[in-house]
CSV table of N, CA and C in Angstrom, one decimal:
chain,number,residue,atom,x,y,z
A,13,HIS,N,-62.8,32.4,-15.2
A,13,HIS,CA,-64.2,32.8,-15.0
A,13,HIS,C,-65.0,31.8,-14.2
A,14,HIS,N,-64.8,30.6,-14.7
A,14,HIS,CA,-65.5,29.4,-14.1
A,14,HIS,C,-65.2,29.3,-12.6
A,15,ILE,N,-64.0,29.5,-12.2
A,15,ILE,CA,-63.6,29.3,-10.8
A,15,ILE,C,-64.4,30.4,-9.9
A,16,ASP,N,-64.4,31.6,-10.4
A,16,ASP,CA,-65.1,32.7,-9.7
A,16,ASP,C,-66.5,32.4,-9.5
A,17,GLU,N,-67.2,31.8,-10.5
A,17,GLU,CA,-68.6,31.5,-10.5
A,17,GLU,C,-68.8,30.4,-9.4
A,18,ASN,N,-68.0,29.4,-9.4
A,18,ASN,CA,-68.1,28.3,-8.4
A,18,ASN,C,-67.9,28.8,-7.0
A,19,LYS,N,-67.0,29.7,-6.9
A,19,LYS,CA,-66.7,30.3,-5.6
A,19,LYS,C,-67.9,31.1,-5.1
A,20,LEU,N,-68.5,31.8,-6.0
A,20,LEU,CA,-69.7,32.6,-5.7
A,20,LEU,C,-70.9,31.6,-5.2
A,21,LYS,N,-71.0,30.5,-5.9
A,21,LYS,CA,-72.1,29.6,-5.6
A,21,LYS,C,-71.8,29.0,-4.2
A,22,GLU,N,-70.6,28.7,-3.9
A,22,GLU,CA,-70.2,28.2,-2.6
A,22,GLU,C,-70.5,29.2,-1.5
A,23,MET,N,-70.3,30.5,-1.8
A,23,MET,CA,-70.6,31.5,-0.8
A,23,MET,C,-72.1,31.7,-0.6
A,24,VAL,N,-72.8,31.6,-1.6
A,24,VAL,CA,-74.3,31.7,-1.5
A,24,VAL,C,-74.8,30.5,-0.6
A,25,VAL,N,-74.4,29.3,-0.8
A,25,VAL,CA,-74.9,28.2,-0.1
A,25,VAL,C,-74.3,28.3,1.4
A,26,ALA,N,-73.1,28.7,1.5
A,26,ALA,CA,-72.5,28.8,2.9
A,26,ALA,C,-73.1,30.0,3.7
A,27,SER,N,-73.9,30.8,3.0
A,27,SER,CA,-74.5,31.9,3.8
A,27,SER,C,-75.7,31.4,4.6
A,28,LEU,N,-76.2,30.2,4.3
A,28,LEU,CA,-77.3,29.5,5.1
A,28,LEU,C,-76.7,29.3,6.5
A,29,PRO,N,-77.6,29.5,7.5
A,29,PRO,CA,-77.1,29.3,8.9
A,29,PRO,C,-76.7,27.8,9.1
A,30,GLY,N,-75.5,27.7,9.7
A,30,GLY,CA,-75.0,26.4,10.1
A,30,GLY,C,-74.3,25.7,9.0
A,31,ILE,N,-74.2,26.3,7.8
A,31,ILE,CA,-73.5,25.7,6.7
A,31,ILE,C,-72.1,26.2,6.5
A,32,SER,N,-71.1,25.4,6.7
A,32,SER,CA,-69.7,25.8,6.6
A,32,SER,C,-69.3,25.7,5.1
A,33,SER,N,-68.2,26.3,4.7
A,33,SER,CA,-67.8,26.2,3.3
A,33,SER,C,-67.5,24.8,2.9
A,34,VAL,N,-67.2,23.9,3.8
A,34,VAL,CA,-66.9,22.5,3.5
A,34,VAL,C,-68.3,21.8,3.1
A,35,ILE,N,-69.3,22.0,3.9
A,35,ILE,CA,-70.6,21.5,3.7
A,35,ILE,C,-71.3,22.1,2.4
A,36,SER,N,-71.0,23.4,2.3
A,36,SER,CA,-71.5,24.1,1.1
A,36,SER,C,-71.0,23.4,-0.2
A,37,LYS,N,-69.7,23.1,-0.2
A,37,LYS,CA,-69.1,22.4,-1.4
A,37,LYS,C,-69.7,21.0,-1.5
A,38,ARG,N,-69.9,20.3,-0.4
A,38,ARG,CA,-70.5,18.9,-0.5
A,38,ARG,C,-71.9,19.0,-1.1
A,39,LEU,N,-72.7,20.0,-0.7
A,39,LEU,CA,-74.0,20.1,-1.2
A,39,LEU,C,-74.0,20.4,-2.7
A,40,LEU,N,-73.1,21.3,-3.1
A,40,LEU,CA,-73.1,21.6,-4.5
A,40,LEU,C,-72.6,20.4,-5.4
A,41,GLU,N,-71.6,19.7,-4.8
A,41,GLU,CA,-71.1,18.5,-5.5
A,41,GLU,C,-72.2,17.4,-5.6
A,42,HIS,N,-73.0,17.3,-4.5
A,42,HIS,CA,-74.1,16.3,-4.4
A,42,HIS,C,-75.3,16.6,-5.4
A,43,PHE,N,-75.7,17.9,-5.3
A,43,PHE,CA,-76.9,18.3,-6.0
A,43,PHE,C,-76.7,18.9,-7.3
A,44,GLY,N,-75.5,19.5,-7.5
A,44,GLY,CA,-75.1,20.1,-8.8
A,44,GLY,C,-75.4,21.5,-9.0
A,45,SER,N,-76.5,22.0,-8.3
A,45,SER,CA,-76.8,23.5,-8.5
A,45,SER,C,-77.5,24.0,-7.2
A,46,ILE,N,-77.5,25.3,-7.0
A,46,ILE,CA,-78.1,25.9,-5.9
A,46,ILE,C,-79.6,25.6,-5.9
A,47,GLU,N,-80.2,25.7,-7.1
A,47,GLU,CA,-81.6,25.5,-7.3
A,47,GLU,C,-82.0,24.1,-6.8
A,48,LYS,N,-81.2,23.1,-7.1
A,48,LYS,CA,-81.5,21.7,-6.7
A,48,LYS,C,-81.3,21.5,-5.2
A,49,ILE,N,-80.4,22.3,-4.6
A,49,ILE,CA,-80.2,22.2,-3.1
A,49,ILE,C,-81.5,22.8,-2.5
A,50,PHE,N,-82.0,23.9,-3.0
A,50,PHE,CA,-83.1,24.6,-2.5
A,50,PHE,C,-84.4,23.8,-2.7
A,51,GLN,N,-84.4,22.9,-3.7
A,51,GLN,CA,-85.6,22.1,-3.9
A,51,GLN,C,-85.6,20.8,-3.2
A,52,ALA,N,-84.4,20.4,-2.6
A,52,ALA,CA,-84.2,19.1,-2.0
A,52,ALA,C,-85.1,19.0,-0.7
A,53,SER,N,-85.6,17.8,-0.5
A,53,SER,CA,-86.3,17.5,0.8
A,53,SER,C,-85.3,17.3,1.9
A,54,GLU,N,-85.9,17.3,3.1
A,54,GLU,CA,-85.0,17.0,4.3
A,54,GLU,C,-84.3,15.7,4.1
A,55,GLU,N,-85.0,14.7,3.7
A,55,GLU,CA,-84.4,13.4,3.5
A,55,GLU,C,-83.2,13.4,2.5
A,56,GLU,N,-83.4,14.1,1.4
A,56,GLU,CA,-82.4,14.3,0.4
A,56,GLU,C,-81.2,15.0,1.0
A,57,LEU,N,-81.4,16.1,1.7
A,57,LEU,CA,-80.4,16.9,2.3
A,57,LEU,C,-79.5,16.1,3.3
A,58,LYS,N,-80.2,15.2,4.0
A,58,LYS,CA,-79.5,14.4,5.0
A,58,LYS,C,-78.6,13.4,4.4
A,59,LYS,N,-78.6,13.1,3.1
A,59,LYS,CA,-77.7,12.2,2.5
A,59,LYS,C,-76.3,12.8,2.4
A,60,VAL,N,-76.2,14.1,2.5
A,60,VAL,CA,-74.9,14.8,2.4
A,60,VAL,C,-74.2,14.7,3.8
A,61,LYS,N,-73.0,14.3,3.8
A,61,LYS,CA,-72.2,14.1,5.0
A,61,LYS,C,-72.1,15.5,5.8
A,62,GLY,N,-72.5,15.5,7.1
A,62,GLY,CA,-72.4,16.7,7.8
A,62,GLY,C,-73.8,17.3,8.0
A,63,ILE,N,-74.8,16.8,7.4
A,63,ILE,CA,-76.1,17.4,7.5
A,63,ILE,C,-77.0,16.4,8.2
A,64,GLY,N,-77.5,16.8,9.4
A,64,GLY,CA,-78.4,16.0,10.2
A,64,GLY,C,-79.8,16.6,10.2
A,65,ASP,N,-80.6,16.0,11.1
A,65,ASP,CA,-82.0,16.5,11.2
A,65,ASP,C,-82.2,18.0,11.3
A,66,LYS,N,-81.5,18.5,12.3
A,66,LYS,CA,-81.6,19.9,12.6
A,66,LYS,C,-81.2,20.9,11.5
A,67,LEU,N,-80.1,20.6,10.9
A,67,LEU,CA,-79.6,21.4,9.8
A,67,LEU,C,-80.5,21.2,8.5
A,68,ALA,N,-81.0,20.0,8.3
A,68,ALA,CA,-81.9,19.8,7.1
A,68,ALA,C,-83.2,20.6,7.3
A,69,LYS,N,-83.7,20.6,8.6
A,69,LYS,CA,-84.9,21.3,8.9
A,69,LYS,C,-84.7,22.8,8.7
A,70,ASN,N,-83.6,23.3,9.2
A,70,ASN,CA,-83.2,24.7,9.1
A,70,ASN,C,-83.1,25.2,7.7
A,71,ILE,N,-82.5,24.4,6.8
A,71,ILE,CA,-82.4,24.7,5.4
A,71,ILE,C,-83.7,24.8,4.8
A,72,ARG,N,-84.6,23.8,5.0
A,72,ARG,CA,-85.9,23.8,4.5
A,72,ARG,C,-86.7,25.0,4.9
A,73,LYS,N,-86.6,25.4,6.2
A,73,LYS,CA,-87.3,26.5,6.8
A,73,LYS,C,-86.9,27.8,6.1
A,74,ILE,N,-85.6,28.0,6.0
A,74,ILE,CA,-85.1,29.3,5.3
A,74,ILE,C,-85.6,29.4,3.9
A,75,VAL,N,-85.5,28.2,3.2
A,75,VAL,CA,-85.9,28.2,1.8
A,75,VAL,C,-87.4,28.3,1.5
A,76,THR,N,-88.2,27.8,2.4
A,76,THR,CA,-89.6,27.7,2.1
A,76,THR,C,-90.5,28.8,2.9
A,77,ASN,N,-90.1,29.2,4.0
A,77,ASN,CA,-90.9,30.2,4.8
A,77,ASN,C,-91.0,31.5,4.1
A,78,ASN,N,-92.2,32.1,4.2
A,78,ASN,CA,-92.4,33.4,3.6
A,78,ASN,C,-91.6,34.5,4.3
A,79,TYR,N,-91.3,35.5,3.6
A,79,TYR,CA,-90.6,36.7,4.1
A,79,TYR,C,-91.6,37.5,4.9
């Protein structure tokens, strides 16, 4: 059960534009949860290997901009 849930979490994070399954895993390992990834600042996101300015900005935009 546990593995399926983790796989699902990785898929949710990997659905963000520009986020590969590898970076998705790194984000989850670094922050611990999807909620924490979504709450992270650009600076915090950039601490994860593979995430630069542009990707960090994109993540913040997707997570914060109104529908």
